[in-house]
């Protein structure tokens, strides 16, 4: 028997619905972040289009291209060993034509060795989801606050507070499950709605700003570790202040350079 027996697969991920501890998913964008996530034992790694915000300096995920997603997915894929690997499909890569959606999903899987792709949206995206699943590529859904819909939503706002809106999201959840998603992210929805959907659907729900009632949780790597200055979203719990620590380390090194104590004799070649 060959392969990594510890590797998380799509069927194993699905089996965790209602069984065992909640699933843990973290974003990663390169070799260092992937190695750290794997060493910490996460269940799944998401190459998120959030790289547009945390790496490329954009105000939204909309400018992120297929080439950029492929570049980072390839890097993560080289370092990933055991975690389930999911890659975000960027804006407009699955909105126009189901056949184009399949080609783009296949490109991301081909360059990275990913186990699945992630698609935002509900009933409007059912045709794309079905086509990608029919091509034997597993799809993770994403409902609620969908960052690629930021223009239509008028900003990053909690979704599903009104009864009609909550019902629409519940119907979207049923529709994408019927279309074939193996799991779904619920972002920026009230706890009551997240709990209802988690109880209604047969696939794992992964919360971000949703509820501990979800079957798992996901956060952005840089948010979790405080790698960027400034405030974090309400749903983020920062487990480190990496930015401040990095600044202090760089300052110490800068001082050593200016004082000519770096490099020392044992740090140079004869």
XYZ file of N, CA and C in Angstrom:
810
model
N 0.851 -1.201 0.000
C 0.000 0.000 0.000
C 0.875 1.235 0.000
N 0.601 2.162 -0.896
C 1.414 3.365 -1.001
C 0.614 4.566 -0.529
N 1.311 5.698 -0.381
C 0.634 6.927 0.004
C 0.766 7.203 1.478
N 0.284 8.352 1.879
C 0.346 8.805 3.256
C -0.933 8.403 3.967
N -0.842 7.448 4.885
C -2.033 6.947 5.569
C -2.642 7.990 6.494
N -1.856 9.020 6.851
C -2.341 10.074 7.733
C -3.018 11.194 6.960
N -2.933 11.165 5.645
C -3.433 12.272 4.844
C -4.954 12.412 4.967
N -5.391 13.635 5.175
C -6.815 13.931 5.185
C -7.327 13.928 3.752
N -8.387 13.184 3.522
C -9.007 13.107 2.200
C -10.411 13.698 2.270
N -11.009 13.907 1.117
C -12.371 14.430 1.077
C -13.339 13.500 1.819
N -13.310 12.168 1.585
C -14.217 11.299 2.353
C -13.975 11.370 3.862
N -12.720 11.406 4.292
C -12.443 11.508 5.725
C -12.952 12.832 6.286
N -12.789 13.880 5.504
C -13.275 15.193 5.919
C -14.793 15.155 6.100
N -15.486 14.542 5.153
C -16.935 14.449 5.229
C -17.384 13.618 6.428
N -16.640 12.574 6.727
C -17.004 11.688 7.839
C -16.937 12.379 9.197
N -16.222 13.496 9.260
C -16.108 14.222 10.518
C -17.370 15.020 10.844
N -18.337 15.030 9.956
C -19.611 15.691 10.220
C -20.241 15.063 11.457
N -20.318 15.811 12.525
C -20.955 15.316 13.740
C -20.158 14.285 14.499
N -18.916 14.012 14.074
C -18.096 13.004 14.738
C -16.741 13.592 15.112
N -16.285 13.312 16.330
C -14.969 13.753 16.755
C -14.911 15.249 16.979
N -13.693 15.763 17.170
C -13.543 17.202 17.416
C -13.836 18.011 16.156
N -14.158 19.300 16.310
C -14.405 20.149 15.139
C -13.205 20.180 14.201
N -13.483 20.325 12.925
C -12.438 20.410 11.908
C -11.713 21.744 12.005
N -10.414 21.729 11.739
C -9.579 22.920 11.806
C -9.016 23.200 10.414
N -9.341 24.378 9.861
C -8.822 24.775 8.555
C -8.160 26.143 8.687
N -6.994 26.284 8.064
C -6.233 27.528 8.124
C -5.761 27.879 6.721
N -5.714 29.171 6.406
C -5.163 29.562 5.117
C -3.646 29.431 5.130
N -3.070 29.225 3.964
C -1.619 29.243 3.761
C -1.377 29.693 2.338
N -0.204 30.308 2.119
C 0.041 30.932 0.822
C 1.415 30.614 0.237
N 2.260 29.945 1.030
C 3.624 29.669 0.584
C 4.188 28.523 1.423
N 5.468 28.210 1.210
C 6.071 27.084 1.921
C 6.130 27.315 3.436
N 6.616 28.474 3.927
C 6.689 28.647 5.386
C 5.338 28.538 6.085
N 4.294 29.165 5.529
C 2.992 29.095 6.187
C 2.416 27.682 6.130
N 2.680 26.974 5.041
C 2.202 25.597 4.923
C 2.905 24.685 5.917
N 4.227 24.816 6.025
C 4.969 23.969 6.961
C 4.513 24.208 8.391
N 4.259 25.468 8.741
C 3.809 25.774 10.105
C 2.418 25.196 10.354
N 1.522 25.337 9.394
C 0.166 24.805 9.557
C 0.186 23.286 9.691
N 0.993 22.642 8.870
C 1.091 21.181 8.948
C 1.710 20.725 10.263
N 2.764 21.418 10.708
C 3.414 21.053 11.963
C 2.459 21.191 13.143
N 1.516 22.141 13.038
C 0.532 22.345 14.104
C -0.616 21.339 14.029
N -0.691 20.585 12.949
C -1.686 19.518 12.854
C -3.063 19.939 12.386
N -3.154 20.986 11.549
C -4.477 21.370 11.045
C -5.031 20.273 10.148
N -6.344 20.227 10.034
C -6.986 19.220 9.186
C -6.992 19.609 7.718
N -7.068 20.913 7.456
C -7.170 21.376 6.073
C -6.462 22.709 5.904
N -5.899 22.888 4.736
C -5.239 24.141 4.363
C -5.995 24.734 3.187
N -6.302 26.021 3.294
C -6.972 26.742 2.210
C -6.016 27.758 1.609
N -5.740 27.615 0.331
C -5.024 28.669 -0.383
C -6.092 29.694 -0.747
N -6.236 30.688 0.122
C -7.340 31.619 -0.020
C -7.033 32.773 -0.948
N -8.077 33.263 -1.639
C -7.876 34.475 -2.423
C -7.713 35.689 -1.506
N -7.800 35.443 -0.193
C -7.449 36.462 0.799
C -5.999 36.887 0.670
N -5.214 36.156 -0.122
C -3.839 36.586 -0.391
C -3.835 37.971 -1.028
N -4.922 38.317 -1.698
C -5.025 39.658 -2.256
C -4.943 40.726 -1.188
N -5.553 40.461 -0.024
C -5.546 41.406 1.085
C -4.253 41.344 1.890
N -3.834 40.128 2.278
C -2.753 40.010 3.256
C -1.365 39.955 2.628
N -1.274 39.653 1.331
C 0.031 39.581 0.674
C 0.225 40.635 -0.408
N -0.821 40.945 -1.154
C -0.678 41.797 -2.337
C -1.121 43.233 -2.117
N -1.696 43.531 -0.963
C -2.035 44.913 -0.642
C -3.328 45.434 -1.231
N -4.177 44.543 -1.741
C -5.465 44.979 -2.282
C -6.476 45.192 -1.162
N -7.490 45.981 -1.428
C -8.546 46.215 -0.447
C -9.616 45.130 -0.479
N -9.617 44.322 -1.525
C -10.581 43.223 -1.635
C -9.907 42.063 -2.347
N -10.653 40.978 -2.495
C -10.124 39.814 -3.213
C -10.355 39.910 -4.722
N -11.104 40.906 -5.165
C -11.504 40.968 -6.575
C -10.348 41.062 -7.561
N -9.242 41.771 -7.240
C -8.155 41.860 -8.228
C -7.341 40.579 -8.398
N -7.521 39.590 -7.541
C -6.693 38.381 -7.592
C -6.978 37.605 -8.876
N -5.915 37.181 -9.559
C -6.049 36.498 -10.845
C -5.821 34.999 -10.721
N -6.164 34.282 -11.776
C -5.893 32.841 -11.830
C -4.401 32.573 -11.744
N -3.596 33.379 -12.433
C -2.150 33.172 -12.400
C -1.603 33.332 -10.985
N -2.117 34.307 -10.241
C -1.659 34.506 -8.865
C -2.094 33.353 -7.973
N -3.317 32.900 -8.132
C -3.774 31.752 -7.344
C -2.959 30.512 -7.678
N -2.669 30.316 -8.957
C -1.895 29.141 -9.363
C -0.485 29.186 -8.792
N 0.137 30.368 -8.788
C 1.488 30.514 -8.255
C 1.540 30.113 -6.778
N 0.622 30.644 -5.989
C 0.635 30.347 -4.558
C 0.177 28.914 -4.281
N -0.791 28.426 -5.048
C -1.245 27.050 -4.867
C -0.128 26.057 -5.157
N 0.666 26.330 -6.187
C 1.793 25.468 -6.520
C 2.796 25.427 -5.372
N 3.071 26.574 -4.774
C 4.008 26.645 -3.661
C 3.503 25.853 -2.461
N 2.237 26.039 -2.124
C 1.652 25.314 -0.993
C 1.627 23.821 -1.276
N 1.280 23.464 -2.499
C 1.202 22.050 -2.854
C 2.527 21.323 -2.704
N 3.628 22.020 -2.934
C 4.948 21.386 -2.784
C 5.227 21.040 -1.326
N 4.728 21.842 -0.399
C 5.051 21.660 1.019
C 4.011 20.832 1.764
N 2.795 20.784 1.251
C 1.719 20.066 1.942
C 1.988 18.560 1.932
N 1.764 17.917 3.082
C 1.953 16.472 3.184
C 0.681 15.753 3.614
N 0.033 16.243 4.666
C -1.066 15.494 5.275
C -2.416 16.202 5.252
N -2.434 17.508 5.337
C -3.703 18.241 5.418
C -4.451 18.199 4.088
N -5.773 18.261 4.150
C -6.576 18.429 2.951
C -6.223 19.777 2.334
N -6.014 19.823 1.039
C -5.641 21.066 0.369
C -6.781 21.551 -0.516
N -7.278 22.745 -0.199
C -8.368 23.372 -0.938
C -7.855 24.696 -1.498
N -8.200 24.989 -2.744
C -7.751 26.231 -3.390
C -8.966 27.053 -3.799
N -8.954 28.331 -3.430
C -10.021 29.247 -3.850
C -9.983 29.466 -5.357
N -11.145 29.442 -5.982
C -11.264 29.892 -7.352
C -11.519 31.393 -7.318
N -10.686 32.198 -7.988
C -10.837 33.650 -7.896
C -12.057 34.153 -8.656
N -12.372 35.401 -8.379
C -13.520 36.056 -9.004
C -13.457 35.959 -10.530
N -14.585 35.638 -11.121
C -14.814 35.499 -12.562
C -14.161 34.261 -13.175
N -13.583 33.391 -12.358
C -13.012 32.162 -12.914
C -14.060 31.057 -13.024
N -15.262 31.276 -12.461
C -16.319 30.262 -12.517
C -17.702 30.890 -12.710
N -17.744 32.140 -13.114
C -19.004 32.869 -13.216
C -19.581 32.909 -14.632
N -18.770 32.647 -15.639
C -19.183 32.937 -17.012
C -19.749 31.721 -17.732
N -19.048 30.601 -17.657
C -19.437 29.419 -18.422
C -18.993 28.172 -17.667
N -19.843 27.152 -17.536
C -19.462 25.944 -16.806
C -18.206 25.271 -17.346
N -18.032 25.271 -18.669
C -16.843 24.637 -19.234
C -15.574 25.391 -18.845
N -15.671 26.723 -18.854
C -14.530 27.520 -18.422
C -14.265 27.296 -16.931
N -15.317 27.125 -16.156
C -15.174 26.845 -14.735
C -14.395 25.560 -14.515
N -14.714 24.541 -15.302
C -14.017 23.254 -15.185
C -12.548 23.411 -15.561
N -12.270 24.117 -16.650
C -10.877 24.309 -17.072
C -10.072 25.031 -15.993
N -10.661 26.057 -15.398
C -9.946 26.809 -14.370
C -9.740 25.978 -13.104
N -10.755 25.235 -12.713
C -10.609 24.365 -11.543
C -9.530 23.316 -11.800
N -9.533 22.745 -12.993
C -8.540 21.727 -13.326
C -7.127 22.297 -13.316
N -6.974 23.535 -13.779
C -5.644 24.156 -13.762
C -5.123 24.290 -12.335
N -5.976 24.724 -11.414
C -5.543 24.887 -10.028
C -5.186 23.550 -9.393
N -5.970 22.520 -9.700
C -5.669 21.193 -9.166
C -4.393 20.639 -9.792
N -4.234 20.847 -11.086
C -3.083 20.294 -11.801
C -1.768 20.877 -11.288
N -1.718 22.178 -11.043
C -0.453 22.793 -10.653
C -0.124 22.564 -9.185
N -1.134 22.281 -8.364
C -0.914 22.208 -6.920
C -1.074 20.829 -6.322
N -1.754 19.932 -7.026
C -2.098 18.656 -6.417
C -3.188 18.802 -5.375
N -3.989 19.858 -5.475
C -5.044 20.117 -4.494
C -6.084 19.003 -4.503
N -6.754 18.881 -3.366
C -7.833 17.900 -3.225
C -9.175 18.465 -3.649
N -9.301 19.787 -3.680
C -10.597 20.409 -3.956
C -10.405 21.881 -4.271
N -11.444 22.480 -4.818
C -11.481 23.927 -5.021
C -12.649 24.479 -4.219
N -12.616 25.788 -3.957
C -13.713 26.429 -3.224
C -14.372 27.481 -4.109
N -15.701 27.477 -4.084
C -16.510 28.349 -4.922
C -17.480 29.124 -4.028
N -17.563 30.433 -4.221
C -18.494 31.259 -3.447
C -19.843 31.347 -4.151
N -20.898 31.421 -3.351
C -22.219 31.676 -3.903
C -23.160 30.495 -3.797
N -24.462 30.782 -3.983
C -25.496 29.778 -3.830
C -26.088 29.309 -5.136
N -27.395 29.503 -5.281
C -28.090 28.933 -6.442
C -27.549 29.446 -7.776
N -27.015 30.678 -7.804
C -26.454 31.194 -9.049
C -25.246 30.389 -9.512
N -24.589 29.687 -8.605
C -23.362 28.968 -8.938
C -23.573 27.455 -9.066
N -24.823 27.027 -9.039
C -25.113 25.593 -9.080
C -24.598 24.951 -10.363
N -24.769 25.601 -11.508
C -24.308 25.015 -12.773
C -22.793 24.826 -12.773
N -22.068 25.811 -12.257
C -20.609 25.698 -12.192
C -20.200 24.582 -11.237
N -20.851 24.513 -10.090
C -20.520 23.473 -9.115
C -20.755 22.093 -9.715
N -21.909 21.904 -10.339
C -22.220 20.597 -10.940
C -21.188 20.217 -11.995
N -20.810 21.180 -12.826
C -19.857 20.887 -13.900
C -18.499 20.497 -13.332
N -18.041 21.203 -12.314
C -16.736 20.895 -11.719
C -16.780 19.532 -11.027
N -17.856 19.272 -10.291
C -17.995 17.969 -9.626
C -18.084 16.852 -10.649
N -18.784 17.089 -11.755
C -18.884 16.081 -12.821
C -17.523 15.773 -13.426
N -16.596 16.732 -13.320
C -15.236 16.520 -13.819
C -14.355 15.850 -12.767
N -14.973 15.335 -11.702
C -14.286 14.600 -10.634
C -13.409 15.485 -9.752
N -13.750 16.763 -9.670
C -13.035 17.692 -8.787
C -13.968 18.067 -7.642
N -13.639 17.696 -6.409
C -14.490 18.051 -5.280
C -14.573 19.565 -5.101
N -15.730 20.031 -4.652
C -15.984 21.461 -4.475
C -16.435 21.741 -3.040
N -15.801 22.728 -2.431
C -16.256 23.276 -1.155
C -17.041 24.547 -1.461
N -18.219 24.692 -0.877
C -19.023 25.878 -1.087
C -18.670 26.981 -0.097
N -19.292 28.138 -0.267
C -19.031 29.298 0.605
C -20.252 30.200 0.539
N -20.936 30.338 1.689
C -22.160 31.124 1.751
C -22.085 32.167 2.861
N -23.051 33.082 2.842
C -23.102 34.146 3.834
C -22.395 35.376 3.303
N -21.431 35.850 4.081
C -20.605 36.967 3.621
C -19.581 36.396 2.640
N -19.842 36.580 1.377
C -18.946 36.083 0.332
C -18.113 37.259 -0.173
N -16.807 37.293 0.137
C -15.984 38.459 -0.183
C -15.983 38.858 -1.656
N -16.182 37.896 -2.553
C -16.206 38.246 -3.972
C -17.469 39.009 -4.365
N -18.447 39.072 -3.439
C -19.682 39.816 -3.687
C -19.690 41.150 -2.960
N -18.504 41.629 -2.567
C -18.418 42.829 -1.727
C -19.047 44.046 -2.395
N -18.955 44.157 -3.714
C -19.541 45.316 -4.399
C -21.064 45.290 -4.302
N -21.629 44.114 -4.526
C -23.081 43.969 -4.465
C -23.594 44.132 -3.041
N -22.824 43.655 -2.055
C -23.234 43.737 -0.650
C -23.018 45.126 -0.059
N -22.221 45.945 -0.749
C -21.947 47.279 -0.237
C -20.976 47.288 0.922
N -20.105 46.287 0.966
C -19.110 46.200 2.038
C -19.157 44.850 2.724
N -18.279 44.688 3.700
C -18.194 43.427 4.437
C -19.168 43.481 5.605
N -20.387 42.997 5.371
C -21.465 43.097 6.346
C -22.009 41.716 6.696
N -22.439 41.563 7.945
C -23.073 40.320 8.369
C -24.289 40.053 7.496
N -24.453 38.809 7.075
C -25.558 38.412 6.208
C -26.522 37.495 6.967
N -27.804 37.603 6.652
C -28.783 36.682 7.205
C -29.433 37.130 8.495
N -29.330 38.394 8.830
C -29.995 38.884 10.045
C -31.512 38.977 9.847
N -31.938 39.460 8.690
C -33.368 39.530 8.381
C -33.886 38.143 8.028
N -35.148 37.895 8.373
C -35.722 36.563 8.173
C -35.687 36.128 6.709
N -36.020 37.033 5.802
C -36.037 36.682 4.377
C -34.644 36.353 3.870
N -33.671 37.119 4.332
C -32.282 36.880 3.912
C -31.767 35.560 4.478
N -32.122 35.271 5.723
C -31.716 34.004 6.337
C -32.309 32.826 5.571
N -33.565 32.946 5.176
C -34.203 31.872 4.421
C -33.523 31.689 3.069
N -33.131 32.792 2.447
C -32.428 32.688 1.156
C -31.116 31.930 1.320
N -30.381 32.205 2.375
C -29.105 31.519 2.589
C -29.335 30.038 2.882
N -30.388 29.739 3.633
C -30.716 28.328 3.907
C -31.052 27.599 2.605
N -31.809 28.256 1.740
C -32.148 27.641 0.453
C -30.905 27.482 -0.414
N -30.003 28.456 -0.361
C -28.743 28.342 -1.092
C -27.936 27.146 -0.595
N -27.932 26.950 0.728
C -27.189 25.824 1.303
C -27.737 24.497 0.786
N -29.046 24.368 0.758
C -29.664 23.143 0.242
C -29.329 22.951 -1.234
N -29.323 24.047 -1.989
C -29.077 23.956 -3.432
C -27.658 23.516 -3.740
N -26.667 24.057 -3.023
C -25.290 23.681 -3.351
C -24.960 22.278 -2.850
N -25.638 21.841 -1.787
C -25.461 20.442 -1.356
C -26.013 19.511 -2.423
N -27.177 19.845 -2.939
C -27.762 19.038 -4.014
C -26.871 19.044 -5.253
N -26.183 20.162 -5.489
C -25.289 20.255 -6.651
C -24.009 19.456 -6.466
N -23.676 19.094 -5.206
C -22.541 18.190 -5.014
C -21.410 18.659 -4.140
N -21.530 19.811 -3.444
C -20.414 20.235 -2.586
C -20.207 19.213 -1.475
N -18.945 19.037 -1.061
C -18.655 18.084 0.015
C -18.603 18.764 1.374
N -18.599 20.086 1.373
C -18.605 20.873 2.600
C -18.866 22.319 2.209
N -19.039 23.179 3.216
C -19.243 24.592 2.903
C -18.736 25.470 4.032
N -18.207 26.632 3.639
C -17.841 27.674 4.588
C -19.067 28.552 4.820
N -19.331 28.863 6.094
C -20.365 29.831 6.450
C -19.662 31.032 7.062
N -19.714 32.166 6.384
C -18.985 33.344 6.843
C -19.935 34.485 7.178
N -19.682 35.116 8.324
C -20.381 36.336 8.674
C -21.887 36.185 8.745
N -22.359 35.117 9.405
C -23.802 34.931 9.596
C -24.087 34.808 11.092
N -25.304 35.133 11.544
C -25.638 35.028 12.961
C -25.552 33.574 13.451
N -25.228 33.378 14.724
C -25.099 32.021 15.271
C -26.336 31.147 15.056
N -27.521 31.729 15.199
C -28.745 30.940 15.036
C -28.833 30.358 13.633
N -28.512 31.178 12.639
C -28.577 30.705 11.255
C -27.511 29.653 10.992
N -26.298 29.879 11.494
C -25.220 28.902 11.301
C -25.596 27.559 11.920
N -26.212 27.598 13.093
C -26.629 26.357 13.766
C -27.714 25.655 12.975
N -28.676 26.422 12.439
C -29.757 25.828 11.651
C -29.214 25.142 10.407
N -28.340 25.848 9.680
C -27.798 25.262 8.454
C -26.956 24.038 8.768
N -26.141 24.120 9.805
C -25.301 22.980 10.190
C -26.164 21.763 10.508
N -27.300 21.988 11.146
C -28.196 20.884 11.458
C -28.965 20.381 10.259
N -29.194 21.246 9.278
C -30.004 20.881 8.113
C -29.229 20.109 7.050
N -27.952 20.484 6.838
C -27.220 19.920 5.702
C -26.445 18.675 6.103
N -26.160 17.862 5.113
C -25.481 16.578 5.359
C -23.972 16.676 5.234
N -23.453 17.864 4.939
C -22.012 18.036 4.754
C -21.459 18.920 5.862
N -20.152 18.845 6.146
C -19.568 19.685 7.193
C -19.662 21.165 6.859
N -19.957 21.955 7.876
C -19.923 23.411 7.749
C -18.694 23.930 8.483
N -18.008 24.874 7.853
C -16.797 25.466 8.430
C -17.083 26.942 8.676
N -17.039 27.352 9.919
C -17.420 28.707 10.266
C -16.264 29.683 10.267
N -16.574 30.923 9.897
C -15.661 32.045 10.087
C -16.548 33.251 10.366
N -16.539 33.686 11.617
C -17.477 34.708 12.025
C -18.896 34.195 11.984
N -19.082 32.914 12.314
C -20.413 32.297 12.248
C -20.833 31.778 13.620
N -20.355 30.617 14.006
C -20.817 30.035 15.260
C -19.958 28.840 15.639
N -19.763 28.601 16.948
C -19.085 27.364 17.368
C -19.925 26.125 17.093
N -21.188 26.324 16.689
C -22.033 25.188 16.344
C -21.663 24.581 14.998
N -20.845 25.276 14.203
C -20.393 24.721 12.922
C -19.532 23.488 13.165
N -19.360 22.694 12.119
C -18.577 21.464 12.233
C -17.080 21.724 12.274
N -16.651 22.949 12.012
C -15.240 23.316 12.060
C -15.096 24.819 11.960
N -13.854 25.271 11.974
C -13.566 26.703 11.911
C -12.388 26.949 10.980
N -12.373 28.130 10.353
C -11.250 28.550 9.517
C -10.897 29.986 9.869
N -9.616 30.309 9.830
C -9.155 31.682 9.971
C -8.050 31.941 8.955
N -7.816 33.217 8.705
C -6.706 33.637 7.854
C -5.427 33.617 8.689
N -4.393 33.013 8.152
C -3.112 32.824 8.839
C -2.610 34.126 9.461
N -2.617 35.183 8.679
C -2.057 36.458 9.135
C -2.910 37.096 10.236
N -4.218 36.849 10.218
C -5.089 37.346 11.289
C -4.826 36.591 12.590
N -4.761 35.283 12.493
C -4.547 34.429 13.656
C -3.274 34.804 14.407
N -2.220 35.131 13.656
C -0.908 35.371 14.256
C -0.572 36.850 14.396
N -1.508 37.733 14.097
C -1.249 39.155 14.245
C -0.075 39.631 13.411
N -0.033 39.201 12.144
C 1.111 39.498 11.295
C 1.016 40.843 10.594
N -0.137 41.499 10.681
C -0.314 42.812 10.067
C -0.734 43.816 11.143
N -0.305 45.066 11.028
C -0.687 46.060 12.030
C -2.155 46.446 11.906
N -2.667 47.050 12.954
C -4.043 47.522 12.916
C -5.012 46.529 13.526
N -6.277 46.946 13.663
C -7.282 46.085 14.291
C -7.653 44.900 13.419
N -8.139 43.849 14.062
C -8.611 42.650 13.363
C -10.136 42.641 13.338
N -10.734 41.867 12.427
C -12.197 41.719 12.455
C -12.661 41.154 13.802
N -13.905 41.411 14.142
C -14.455 40.985 15.424
C -14.318 39.483 15.639
N -14.448 38.694 14.562
C -14.451 37.242 14.712
C -13.055 36.644 14.881
N -12.024 37.461 14.803
C -10.648 36.957 14.900
C -10.175 36.967 16.351
N -9.638 35.857 16.793
C -8.900 35.814 18.054
C -7.421 35.720 17.703
N -6.651 36.730 18.073
C -5.222 36.755 17.754
C -4.457 35.968 18.810
N -3.708 34.966 18.345
C -2.944 34.105 19.246
C -1.483 34.524 19.336
N -1.125 35.557 18.607
C 0.237 36.080 18.648
C 0.191 37.520 18.139
N 1.285 38.226 18.367
C 1.461 39.577 17.819
C 2.753 39.568 17.006
N 2.729 38.807 15.920
C 3.931 38.578 15.127
C 4.503 39.869 14.548
N 3.650 40.776 14.127
C 4.141 42.016 13.523
C 5.040 42.760 14.510
N 4.571 42.916 15.731
C 5.360 43.632 16.738
C 6.669 42.910 17.030
N 6.617 41.578 17.102
C 7.842 40.817 17.375
C 8.826 40.941 16.227
N 8.329 40.926 15.015
C 9.205 41.062 13.849
C 9.868 42.439 13.819
N 9.091 43.465 14.106
C 9.648 44.826 14.125
C 10.765 44.924 15.165
N 10.545 44.359 16.336
C 11.561 44.413 17.392
C 12.829 43.663 16.971
N 12.667 42.499 16.336
C 13.826 41.727 15.895
C 14.613 42.476 14.824
N 13.904 43.066 13.870
C 14.574 43.816 12.809
C 15.290 45.035 13.387
N 14.668 45.662 14.373
C 15.295 46.816 15.027
C 16.591 46.401 15.733
N 16.591 45.251 16.413
C 17.812 44.786 17.084
C 18.918 44.524 16.073
N 18.550 43.887 14.953
C 19.536 43.613 13.901
C 20.070 44.922 13.306
N 19.163 45.868 13.053
C 19.580 47.165 12.508
C 20.563 47.858 13.446
N 20.277 47.808 14.746
C 21.177 48.419 15.721
C 22.547 47.745 15.699
N 22.548 46.406 15.586
C 23.822 45.675 15.539
C 24.628 46.052 14.306
N 23.954 46.214 13.166
C 24.651 46.613 11.944
C 25.264 47.997 12.117
N 24.500 48.918 12.641
C 24.971 50.295 12.789
C 26.091 50.426 13.823
N 26.089 49.492 14.774
C 27.153 49.491 15.784
C 28.340 48.623 15.370
N 28.263 48.039 14.165
C 29.294 47.153 13.613
C 29.545 45.916 14.475
N 28.520 45.490 15.222
C 28.633 44.230 15.964
C 28.068 43.064 15.168
N 27.487 43.365 14.026
C 27.054 42.347 13.066
C 27.645 42.698 11.708
N 28.269 41.725 11.011
C 28.457 40.339 11.442
C 29.660 40.198 12.380
N 29.576 39.208 13.272
C 30.679 38.911 14.168
C 31.705 38.033 13.447
N 32.827 37.804 14.105
C 33.907 37.014 13.484
C 33.428 35.634 13.081
N 32.629 34.984 13.945
C 32.183 33.629 13.629
C 31.033 33.614 12.606
N 30.659 34.775 12.121
C 29.616 34.884 11.102
C 30.198 35.328 9.760
N 31.505 35.283 9.645
C 32.177 35.636 8.393
C 33.094 34.494 7.967
N 33.537 34.522 6.706
C 34.381 33.463 6.146
C 35.820 33.940 6.078
N 36.743 33.023 6.358
C 38.176 33.322 6.221
C 38.583 33.175 4.766
